């Protein structure tokens, strides 16, 4: 039996090494399945909770155009959550259980969404920095070894670049505005920069999941690689905004051909992960409230479907 | 037919004890939310096949089609949608793929490249 398991594991790894995608019915190691359930459901929850900080500004967007765009973006996030929940479900966990894990506080989601959105400029900073960081991660995941996850990522990436561009567009407009608007723009960048860098996760030297995930080709790049790529991009883009990134150590290094950057405050990261961020409580309460208040809708829809089904079968009897 | 299995979830839950372990499920949670799962197929334009796009939960077929429109065609990706309850989809088993598709592998004469014709033969 153990010999058999060993054989299964070998042929699984050979497939992964040969870049053959793993599909739901294929044999997979239990730990691979669990890692994916954890990662995909966290990703899905992040999309869903990610609607909250932005939803905060739908009713306060500065123009009808911005409002329509923001609604559209938030709707996309809901869609992305659904693609991911579906893909997670293929691993043998029910949708209800996944959502219950979020509502009970058992499951994690990206810490970035536990920060408040204080000004309109935050909508810009989220699009540019938060979505920008997410895109780098998601582009990598388009090539992840698990088929349904990779397919969901391809779909998401197609839609996501509009999110980043609209964010940059908001900041660009503010950066060309009044002094107060410029100050608002810089303030948002100051507040979102460091939490965005934390989105890539702990340093490689301290990440426990990275090695195995790389071996299984769930991940293709390490946290530090992606973070560096992000910093190199943003350090250039911020110049177009005539703003600066809040890091006095940020400096082009001709030797490494990358930007050097300052030390990240990891105690803040772990503190937010543990539930002590500015909005952790508020976010979960909003999700629970939505779930509870939607209960009667779910019940009504099920009752209505049942009624229509029985009417249809009564109709069939008459016809016969 | 032995090689066909019943599937209840999009893409199939592994159905042998070895296949990634037992599904985690809690009956109480499932009972609370009985909407079935649907597979969504979308025709992107007239003249093309409907292609599998993904899956979603809905109370009935009409809701499934409306939700599919909102989830999968926000950017004109489709002009026609099919939905089918996932439990009605049957699938072949990957474990038997080798023997199942074996009859096709050794018939190389089914491919046009098998035939070595003189170069003078045109339009063939």
PDB file of N, CA and C in Angstrom, chain A residues 212-305:
ATOM      1  N   UNK A 212       7.600  24.037  -1.037  1.00  0.00           N
ATOM      2  CA  UNK A 212       6.747  22.963  -1.531  1.00  0.00           C
ATOM      3  C   UNK A 212       5.847  23.460  -2.667  1.00  0.00           C
ATOM      4  N   UNK A 213       5.350  24.672  -2.518  1.00  0.00           N
ATOM      5  CA  UNK A 213       4.481  25.225  -3.558  1.00  0.00           C
ATOM      6  C   UNK A 213       5.226  25.408  -4.874  1.00  0.00           C
ATOM      7  N   UNK A 214       6.500  25.721  -4.796  1.00  0.00           N
ATOM      8  CA  UNK A 214       7.305  25.862  -6.009  1.00  0.00           C
ATOM      9  C   UNK A 214       7.543  24.481  -6.629  1.00  0.00           C
ATOM     10  N   UNK A 215       7.771  23.499  -5.795  1.00  0.00           N
ATOM     11  CA  UNK A 215       8.022  22.150  -6.283  1.00  0.00           C
ATOM     12  C   UNK A 215       6.773  21.620  -7.001  1.00  0.00           C
ATOM     13  N   UNK A 216       5.628  21.908  -6.444  1.00  0.00           N
ATOM     14  CA  UNK A 216       4.371  21.479  -7.057  1.00  0.00           C
ATOM     15  C   UNK A 216       3.919  22.428  -8.163  1.00  0.00           C
ATOM     16  N   UNK A 217       4.680  23.460  -8.387  1.00  0.00           N
ATOM     17  CA  UNK A 217       4.367  24.473  -9.401  1.00  0.00           C
ATOM     18  C   UNK A 217       3.018  25.134  -9.169  1.00  0.00           C
ATOM     19  N   UNK A 218       2.620  25.198  -7.916  1.00  0.00           N
ATOM     20  CA  UNK A 218       1.453  26.028  -7.591  1.00  0.00           C
ATOM     21  C   UNK A 218       1.908  27.480  -7.741  1.00  0.00           C
ATOM     22  N   UNK A 219       3.056  27.772  -7.174  1.00  0.00           N
ATOM     23  CA  UNK A 219       3.685  29.078  -7.376  1.00  0.00           C
ATOM     24  C   UNK A 219       4.873  28.910  -8.310  1.00  0.00           C
ATOM     25  N   UNK A 220       5.160  29.982  -9.060  1.00  0.00           N
ATOM     26  CA  UNK A 220       6.276  29.922 -10.005  1.00  0.00           C
ATOM     27  C   UNK A 220       7.362  30.913  -9.660  1.00  0.00           C
ATOM     28  N   UNK A 221       7.029  31.840  -8.783  1.00  0.00           N
ATOM     29  CA  UNK A 221       8.018  32.831  -8.370  1.00  0.00           C
ATOM     30  C   UNK A 221       7.911  32.980  -6.864  1.00  0.00           C
ATOM     31  N   UNK A 222       9.003  33.338  -6.229  1.00  0.00           N
ATOM     32  CA  UNK A 222       8.956  33.483  -4.779  1.00  0.00           C
ATOM     33  C   UNK A 222       8.381  34.850  -4.412  1.00  0.00           C
ATOM     34  N   UNK A 223       8.003  34.986  -3.150  1.00  0.00           N
ATOM     35  CA  UNK A 223       7.464  36.253  -2.658  1.00  0.00           C
ATOM     36  C   UNK A 223       8.417  37.410  -2.936  1.00  0.00           C
ATOM     37  N   UNK A 224       9.698  37.175  -2.657  1.00  0.00           N
ATOM     38  CA  UNK A 224      10.684  38.257  -2.828  1.00  0.00           C
ATOM     39  C   UNK A 224      10.869  38.637  -4.292  1.00  0.00           C
ATOM     40  N   UNK A 225      10.838  37.638  -5.169  1.00  0.00           N
ATOM     41  CA  UNK A 225      10.975  37.934  -6.607  1.00  0.00           C
ATOM     42  C   UNK A 225       9.838  38.827  -7.087  1.00  0.00           C
ATOM     43  N   UNK A 226       8.611  38.452  -6.705  1.00  0.00           N
ATOM     44  CA  UNK A 226       7.449  39.224  -7.135  1.00  0.00           C
ATOM     45  C   UNK A 226       7.474  40.630  -6.534  1.00  0.00           C
ATOM     46  N   UNK A 227       7.862  40.705  -5.273  1.00  0.00           N
ATOM     47  CA  UNK A 227       7.904  42.008  -4.593  1.00  0.00           C
ATOM     48  C   UNK A 227       8.905  42.943  -5.294  1.00  0.00           C
ATOM     49  N   UNK A 228      10.066  42.386  -5.627  1.00  0.00           N
ATOM     50  CA  UNK A 228      11.085  43.202  -6.296  1.00  0.00           C
ATOM     51  C   UNK A 228      10.588  43.691  -7.659  1.00  0.00           C
ATOM     52  N   UNK A 229       9.931  42.806  -8.375  1.00  0.00           N
ATOM     53  CA  UNK A 229       9.366  43.153  -9.690  1.00  0.00           C
ATOM     54  C   UNK A 229       8.371  44.308  -9.543  1.00  0.00           C
ATOM     55  N   UNK A 230       7.563  44.239  -8.519  1.00  0.00           N
ATOM     56  CA  UNK A 230       6.545  45.267  -8.249  1.00  0.00           C
ATOM     57  C   UNK A 230       7.203  46.608  -7.923  1.00  0.00           C
ATOM     58  N   UNK A 231       8.204  46.563  -7.062  1.00  0.00           N
ATOM     59  CA  UNK A 231       8.876  47.800  -6.657  1.00  0.00           C
ATOM     60  C   UNK A 231       9.544  48.454  -7.869  1.00  0.00           C
ATOM     61  N   UNK A 232      10.194  47.638  -8.691  1.00  0.00           N
ATOM     62  CA  UNK A 232      10.870  48.180  -9.876  1.00  0.00           C
ATOM     63  C   UNK A 232       9.872  48.879 -10.806  1.00  0.00           C
ATOM     64  N   UNK A 233       8.694  48.310 -10.929  1.00  0.00           N
ATOM     65  CA  UNK A 233       7.671  48.921 -11.789  1.00  0.00           C
ATOM     66  C   UNK A 233       7.146  50.221 -11.201  1.00  0.00           C
ATOM     67  N   UNK A 234       6.778  50.161  -9.926  1.00  0.00           N
ATOM     68  CA  UNK A 234       6.136  51.324  -9.291  1.00  0.00           C
ATOM     69  C   UNK A 234       7.092  52.497  -9.146  1.00  0.00           C
ATOM     70  N   UNK A 235       8.356  52.196  -8.880  1.00  0.00           N
ATOM     71  CA  UNK A 235       9.328  53.272  -8.688  1.00  0.00           C
ATOM     72  C   UNK A 235       9.437  54.121  -9.955  1.00  0.00           C
ATOM     73  N   UNK A 236       9.211  53.512 -11.097  1.00  0.00           N
ATOM     74  CA  UNK A 236       9.217  54.256 -12.356  1.00  0.00           C
ATOM     75  C   UNK A 236       7.867  54.948 -12.586  1.00  0.00           C
ATOM     76  N   UNK A 237       6.781  54.214 -12.350  1.00  0.00           N
ATOM     77  CA  UNK A 237       5.452  54.775 -12.625  1.00  0.00           C
ATOM     78  C   UNK A 237       5.150  55.995 -11.765  1.00  0.00           C
ATOM     79  N   UNK A 238       5.661  56.001 -10.534  1.00  0.00           N
ATOM     80  CA  UNK A 238       5.343  57.107  -9.618  1.00  0.00           C
ATOM     81  C   UNK A 238       5.902  58.435 -10.132  1.00  0.00           C
ATOM     82  N   UNK A 239       6.945  58.338 -10.959  1.00  0.00           N
ATOM     83  CA  UNK A 239       7.534  59.564 -11.515  1.00  0.00           C
ATOM     84  C   UNK A 239       6.540  60.277 -12.431  1.00  0.00           C
ATOM     85  N   UNK A 240       5.736  59.492 -13.144  1.00  0.00           N
ATOM     86  CA  UNK A 240       4.745  60.080 -14.050  1.00  0.00           C
ATOM     87  C   UNK A 240       3.682  60.834 -13.257  1.00  0.00           C
ATOM     88  N   UNK A 241       3.472  60.402 -12.026  1.00  0.00           N
ATOM     89  CA  UNK A 241       2.505  61.085 -11.166  1.00  0.00           C
ATOM     90  C   UNK A 241       3.121  62.317 -10.486  1.00  0.00           C
ATOM     91  N   UNK A 242       4.420  62.481 -10.642  1.00  0.00           N
ATOM     92  CA  UNK A 242       5.120  63.535  -9.900  1.00  0.00           C
ATOM     93  C   UNK A 242       4.940  63.404  -8.396  1.00  0.00           C
ATOM     94  N   UNK A 243       4.849  62.186  -7.958  1.00  0.00           N
ATOM     95  CA  UNK A 243       4.725  61.904  -6.525  1.00  0.00           C
ATOM     96  C   UNK A 243       5.957  61.101  -6.123  1.00  0.00           C
ATOM     97  N   UNK A 244       6.029  60.708  -4.859  1.00  0.00           N
ATOM     98  CA  UNK A 244       7.137  59.829  -4.470  1.00  0.00           C
ATOM     99  C   UNK A 244       6.627  58.692  -3.595  1.00  0.00           C
ATOM    100  N   UNK A 245       7.413  57.611  -3.573  1.00  0.00           N
ATOM    101  CA  UNK A 245       7.071  56.486  -2.706  1.00  0.00           C
ATOM    102  C   UNK A 245       7.691  56.763  -1.338  1.00  0.00           C
ATOM    103  N   UNK A 246       6.969  56.441  -0.266  1.00  0.00           N
ATOM    104  CA  UNK A 246       7.408  56.819   1.082  1.00  0.00           C
ATOM    105  C   UNK A 246       8.518  55.916   1.618  1.00  0.00           C
ATOM    106  N   UNK A 247       9.648  55.894   0.939  1.00  0.00           N
ATOM    107  CA  UNK A 247      10.755  55.038   1.372  1.00  0.00           C
ATOM    108  C   UNK A 247      12.061  55.768   1.087  1.00  0.00           C
ATOM    109  N   UNK A 248      12.721  56.227   2.122  1.00  0.00           N
ATOM    110  CA  UNK A 248      13.939  57.028   1.925  1.00  0.00           C
ATOM    111  C   UNK A 248      15.093  56.162   1.430  1.00  0.00           C
ATOM    112  N   UNK A 249      14.960  54.858   1.577  1.00  0.00           N
ATOM    113  CA  UNK A 249      16.025  53.960   1.124  1.00  0.00           C
ATOM    114  C   UNK A 249      15.837  53.487  -0.315  1.00  0.00           C
ATOM    115  N   UNK A 250      14.748  53.920  -0.939  1.00  0.00           N
ATOM    116  CA  UNK A 250      14.479  53.473  -2.308  1.00  0.00           C
ATOM    117  C   UNK A 250      15.506  54.089  -3.263  1.00  0.00           C
ATOM    118  N   UNK A 251      16.264  53.251  -3.951  1.00  0.00           N
ATOM    119  CA  UNK A 251      17.360  53.766  -4.770  1.00  0.00           C
ATOM    120  C   UNK A 251      17.703  52.738  -5.843  1.00  0.00           C
ATOM    121  N   UNK A 252      17.918  53.218  -7.065  1.00  0.00           N
ATOM    122  CA  UNK A 252      18.317  52.315  -8.149  1.00  0.00           C
ATOM    123  C   UNK A 252      19.707  51.768  -7.886  1.00  0.00           C
ATOM    124  N   UNK A 253      19.846  50.481  -8.025  1.00  0.00           N
ATOM    125  CA  UNK A 253      21.129  49.832  -7.800  1.00  0.00           C
ATOM    126  C   UNK A 253      21.662  49.359  -9.158  1.00  0.00           C
ATOM    127  N   UNK A 254      22.720  50.020  -9.627  1.00  0.00           N
ATOM    128  CA  UNK A 254      23.207  49.712 -10.975  1.00  0.00           C
ATOM    129  C   UNK A 254      23.794  48.303 -11.056  1.00  0.00           C
ATOM    130  N   UNK A 255      24.238  47.816  -9.916  1.00  0.00           N
ATOM    131  CA  UNK A 255      24.855  46.496  -9.903  1.00  0.00           C
ATOM    132  C   UNK A 255      23.803  45.391 -10.068  1.00  0.00           C
ATOM    133  N   UNK A 256      22.763  45.467  -9.244  1.00  0.00           N
ATOM    134  CA  UNK A 256      21.727  44.429  -9.309  1.00  0.00           C
ATOM    135  C   UNK A 256      20.713  44.707 -10.418  1.00  0.00           C
ATOM    136  N   UNK A 257      20.719  45.940 -10.930  1.00  0.00           N
ATOM    137  CA  UNK A 257      19.709  46.368 -11.911  1.00  0.00           C
ATOM    138  C   UNK A 257      18.290  46.295 -11.326  1.00  0.00           C
ATOM    139  N   UNK A 258      18.219  46.535 -10.032  1.00  0.00           N
ATOM    140  CA  UNK A 258      16.922  46.595  -9.352  1.00  0.00           C
ATOM    141  C   UNK A 258      16.945  47.769  -8.378  1.00  0.00           C
ATOM    142  N   UNK A 259      15.757  48.127  -7.887  1.00  0.00           N
ATOM    143  CA  UNK A 259      15.700  49.131  -6.839  1.00  0.00           C
ATOM    144  C   UNK A 259      15.974  48.497  -5.481  1.00  0.00           C
ATOM    145  N   UNK A 260      16.847  49.127  -4.697  1.00  0.00           N
ATOM    146  CA  UNK A 260      16.969  48.753  -3.287  1.00  0.00           C
ATOM    147  C   UNK A 260      15.814  49.411  -2.550  1.00  0.00           C
ATOM    148  N   UNK A 261      15.388  48.806  -1.491  1.00  0.00           N
ATOM    149  CA  UNK A 261      14.287  49.401  -0.722  1.00  0.00           C
ATOM    150  C   UNK A 261      14.468  49.165   0.772  1.00  0.00           C
ATOM    151  N   UNK A 262      13.701  49.938   1.551  1.00  0.00           N
ATOM    152  CA  UNK A 262      13.848  49.889   3.007  1.00  0.00           C
ATOM    153  C   UNK A 262      13.210  48.663   3.636  1.00  0.00           C
ATOM    154  N   UNK A 263      13.445  48.528   4.906  1.00  0.00           N
ATOM    155  CA  UNK A 263      12.954  47.372   5.662  1.00  0.00           C
ATOM    156  C   UNK A 263      11.432  47.461   5.842  1.00  0.00           C
ATOM    157  N   UNK A 264      10.755  46.355   5.586  1.00  0.00           N
ATOM    158  CA  UNK A 264       9.292  46.297   5.782  1.00  0.00           C
ATOM    159  C   UNK A 264       9.005  46.007   7.252  1.00  0.00           C
ATOM    160  N   UNK A 265       7.989  46.661   7.782  1.00  0.00           N
ATOM    161  CA  UNK A 265       7.623  46.450   9.187  1.00  0.00           C
ATOM    162  C   UNK A 265       6.758  45.200   9.310  1.00  0.00           C
ATOM    163  N   UNK A 266       7.430  44.060   9.489  1.00  0.00           N
ATOM    164  CA  UNK A 266       6.690  42.787   9.501  1.00  0.00           C
ATOM    165  C   UNK A 266       5.819  42.619  10.730  1.00  0.00           C
ATOM    166  N   UNK A 267       6.145  43.363  11.795  1.00  0.00           N
ATOM    167  CA  UNK A 267       5.291  43.233  12.982  1.00  0.00           C
ATOM    168  C   UNK A 267       3.895  43.763  12.661  1.00  0.00           C
ATOM    169  N   UNK A 268       3.846  44.801  11.830  1.00  0.00           N
ATOM    170  CA  UNK A 268       2.534  45.318  11.416  1.00  0.00           C
ATOM    171  C   UNK A 268       1.782  44.250  10.608  1.00  0.00           C
ATOM    172  N   UNK A 269       2.504  43.622   9.666  1.00  0.00           N
ATOM    173  CA  UNK A 269       1.887  42.579   8.842  1.00  0.00           C
ATOM    174  C   UNK A 269       1.259  41.482   9.705  1.00  0.00           C
ATOM    175  N   UNK A 270       2.061  40.934  10.622  1.00  0.00           N
ATOM    176  CA  UNK A 270       1.558  39.811  11.435  1.00  0.00           C
ATOM    177  C   UNK A 270       0.426  40.251  12.350  1.00  0.00           C
ATOM    178  N   UNK A 271       0.508  41.484  12.790  1.00  0.00           N
ATOM    179  CA  UNK A 271      -0.540  42.022  13.649  1.00  0.00           C
ATOM    180  C   UNK A 271      -1.884  42.064  12.900  1.00  0.00           C
ATOM    181  N   UNK A 272      -1.837  42.487  11.642  1.00  0.00           N
ATOM    182  CA  UNK A 272      -3.075  42.555  10.852  1.00  0.00           C
ATOM    183  C   UNK A 272      -3.566  41.147  10.512  1.00  0.00           C
ATOM    184  N   UNK A 273      -2.614  40.256  10.178  1.00  0.00           N
ATOM    185  CA  UNK A 273      -2.995  38.869   9.887  1.00  0.00           C
ATOM    186  C   UNK A 273      -3.703  38.251  11.095  1.00  0.00           C
ATOM    187  N   UNK A 274      -3.213  38.581  12.273  1.00  0.00           N
ATOM    188  CA  UNK A 274      -3.799  37.996  13.490  1.00  0.00           C
ATOM    189  C   UNK A 274      -5.139  38.616  13.838  1.00  0.00           C
ATOM    190  N   UNK A 275      -5.565  39.609  13.107  1.00  0.00           N
ATOM    191  CA  UNK A 275      -6.907  40.149  13.332  1.00  0.00           C
ATOM    192  C   UNK A 275      -6.944  41.518  13.975  1.00  0.00           C
ATOM    193  N   UNK A 276      -5.772  42.120  14.161  1.00  0.00           N
ATOM    194  CA  UNK A 276      -5.742  43.404  14.869  1.00  0.00           C
ATOM    195  C   UNK A 276      -5.538  44.607  13.953  1.00  0.00           C
ATOM    196  N   UNK A 277      -5.834  44.444  12.671  1.00  0.00           N
ATOM    197  CA  UNK A 277      -5.728  45.579  11.762  1.00  0.00           C
ATOM    198  C   UNK A 277      -6.843  46.570  12.028  1.00  0.00           C
ATOM    199  N   UNK A 278      -6.776  47.733  11.378  1.00  0.00           N
ATOM    200  CA  UNK A 278      -7.772  48.778  11.636  1.00  0.00           C
ATOM    201  C   UNK A 278      -9.215  48.341  11.347  1.00  0.00           C
ATOM    202  N   UNK A 279      -9.419  47.455  10.357  1.00  0.00           N
ATOM    203  CA  UNK A 279     -10.801  47.153   9.954  1.00  0.00           C
ATOM    204  C   UNK A 279     -11.183  45.671   9.995  1.00  0.00           C
ATOM    205  N   UNK A 280     -10.330  44.808  10.581  1.00  0.00           N
ATOM    206  CA  UNK A 280     -10.646  43.367  10.545  1.00  0.00           C
ATOM    207  C   UNK A 280     -12.066  43.073  11.021  1.00  0.00           C
ATOM    208  N   UNK A 281     -12.412  43.677  12.146  1.00  0.00           N
ATOM    209  CA  UNK A 281     -13.693  43.386  12.788  1.00  0.00           C
ATOM    210  C   UNK A 281     -14.849  43.873  11.911  1.00  0.00           C
ATOM    211  N   UNK A 282     -14.671  45.089  11.422  1.00  0.00           N
ATOM    212  CA  UNK A 282     -15.690  45.719  10.576  1.00  0.00           C
ATOM    213  C   UNK A 282     -15.949  44.902   9.307  1.00  0.00           C
ATOM    214  N   UNK A 283     -14.873  44.410   8.687  1.00  0.00           N
ATOM    215  CA  UNK A 283     -15.017  43.646   7.439  1.00  0.00           C
ATOM    216  C   UNK A 283     -15.806  42.365   7.682  1.00  0.00           C
ATOM    217  N   UNK A 284     -15.437  41.645   8.727  1.00  0.00           N
ATOM    218  CA  UNK A 284     -16.126  40.380   9.000  1.00  0.00           C
ATOM    219  C   UNK A 284     -17.585  40.617   9.348  1.00  0.00           C
ATOM    220  N   UNK A 285     -17.824  41.672  10.111  1.00  0.00           N
ATOM    221  CA  UNK A 285     -19.212  41.976  10.481  1.00  0.00           C
ATOM    222  C   UNK A 285     -20.041  42.290   9.239  1.00  0.00           C
ATOM    223  N   UNK A 286     -19.439  43.016   8.304  1.00  0.00           N
ATOM    224  CA  UNK A 286     -20.156  43.352   7.065  1.00  0.00           C
ATOM    225  C   UNK A 286     -20.496  42.081   6.285  1.00  0.00           C
ATOM    226  N   UNK A 287     -19.553  41.138   6.239  1.00  0.00           N
ATOM    227  CA  UNK A 287     -19.794  39.887   5.508  1.00  0.00           C
ATOM    228  C   UNK A 287     -20.886  39.065   6.188  1.00  0.00           C
ATOM    229  N   UNK A 288     -20.816  38.999   7.513  1.00  0.00           N
ATOM    230  CA  UNK A 288     -21.831  38.218   8.253  1.00  0.00           C
ATOM    231  C   UNK A 288     -23.206  38.828   8.084  1.00  0.00           C
ATOM    232  N   UNK A 289     -23.267  40.144   8.166  1.00  0.00           N
ATOM    233  CA  UNK A 289     -24.540  40.839   8.039  1.00  0.00           C
ATOM    234  C   UNK A 289     -25.137  40.560   6.653  1.00  0.00           C
ATOM    235  N   UNK A 290     -24.298  40.653   5.627  1.00  0.00           N
ATOM    236  CA  UNK A 290     -24.780  40.403   4.263  1.00  0.00           C
ATOM    237  C   UNK A 290     -25.310  38.976   4.154  1.00  0.00           C
ATOM    238  N   UNK A 291     -24.579  38.035   4.767  1.00  0.00           N
ATOM    239  CA  UNK A 291     -24.987  36.638   4.689  1.00  0.00           C
ATOM    240  C   UNK A 291     -26.315  36.425   5.412  1.00  0.00           C
ATOM    241  N   UNK A 292     -26.431  36.981   6.598  1.00  0.00           N
ATOM    242  CA  UNK A 292     -27.660  36.803   7.383  1.00  0.00           C
ATOM    243  C   UNK A 292     -28.849  37.489   6.720  1.00  0.00           C
ATOM    244  N   UNK A 293     -28.613  38.687   6.239  1.00  0.00           N
ATOM    245  CA  UNK A 293     -29.729  39.417   5.641  1.00  0.00           C
ATOM    246  C   UNK A 293     -30.122  38.859   4.268  1.00  0.00           C
ATOM    247  N   UNK A 294     -29.243  38.044   3.688  1.00  0.00           N
ATOM    248  CA  UNK A 294     -29.593  37.408   2.416  1.00  0.00           C
ATOM    249  C   UNK A 294     -30.307  36.076   2.605  1.00  0.00           C
ATOM    250  N   UNK A 295     -30.410  35.656   3.842  1.00  0.00           N
ATOM    251  CA  UNK A 295     -31.001  34.341   4.140  1.00  0.00           C
ATOM    252  C   UNK A 295     -32.395  34.199   3.533  1.00  0.00           C
ATOM    253  N   UNK A 296     -33.251  35.209   3.725  1.00  0.00           N
ATOM    254  CA  UNK A 296     -34.637  35.087   3.236  1.00  0.00           C
ATOM    255  C   UNK A 296     -34.674  35.061   1.711  1.00  0.00           C
ATOM    256  N   UNK A 297     -33.702  35.721   1.072  1.00  0.00           N
ATOM    257  CA  UNK A 297     -33.660  35.706  -0.396  1.00  0.00           C
ATOM    258  C   UNK A 297     -33.324  34.295  -0.886  1.00  0.00           C
ATOM    259  N   UNK A 298     -32.347  33.692  -0.231  1.00  0.00           N
ATOM    260  CA  UNK A 298     -31.960  32.328  -0.631  1.00  0.00           C
ATOM    261  C   UNK A 298     -33.123  31.365  -0.422  1.00  0.00           C
ATOM    262  N   UNK A 299     -33.805  31.528   0.705  1.00  0.00           N
ATOM    263  CA  UNK A 299     -34.946  30.660   0.988  1.00  0.00           C
ATOM    264  C   UNK A 299     -36.068  30.879  -0.027  1.00  0.00           C
ATOM    265  N   UNK A 300     -36.353  32.148  -0.310  1.00  0.00           N
ATOM    266  CA  UNK A 300     -37.440  32.463  -1.244  1.00  0.00           C
ATOM    267  C   UNK A 300     -37.138  31.914  -2.632  1.00  0.00           C
ATOM    268  N   UNK A 301     -35.894  32.057  -3.060  1.00  0.00           N
ATOM    269  CA  UNK A 301     -35.524  31.574  -4.391  1.00  0.00           C
ATOM    270  C   UNK A 301     -35.660  30.059  -4.470  1.00  0.00           C
ATOM    271  N   UNK A 302     -35.262  29.381  -3.396  1.00  0.00           N
ATOM    272  CA  UNK A 302     -35.373  27.919  -3.377  1.00  0.00           C
ATOM    273  C   UNK A 302     -36.850  27.506  -3.388  1.00  0.00           C
ATOM    274  N   UNK A 303     -37.668  28.221  -2.605  1.00  0.00           N
ATOM    275  CA  UNK A 303     -39.101  27.897  -2.555  1.00  0.00           C
ATOM    276  C   UNK A 303     -39.754  28.134  -3.918  1.00  0.00           C
ATOM    277  N   UNK A 304     -39.370  29.222  -4.557  1.00  0.00           N
ATOM    278  CA  UNK A 304     -39.924  29.562  -5.868  1.00  0.00           C
ATOM    279  C   UNK A 304     -39.529  28.513  -6.911  1.00  0.00           C
ATOM    280  N   UNK A 305     -38.292  28.089  -6.861  1.00  0.00           N
ATOM    281  CA  UNK A 305     -37.827  27.058  -7.799  1.00  0.00           C
ATOM    282  C   UNK A 305     -38.608  25.760  -7.592  1.00  0.00           C
TER     283      UNK A 305
END
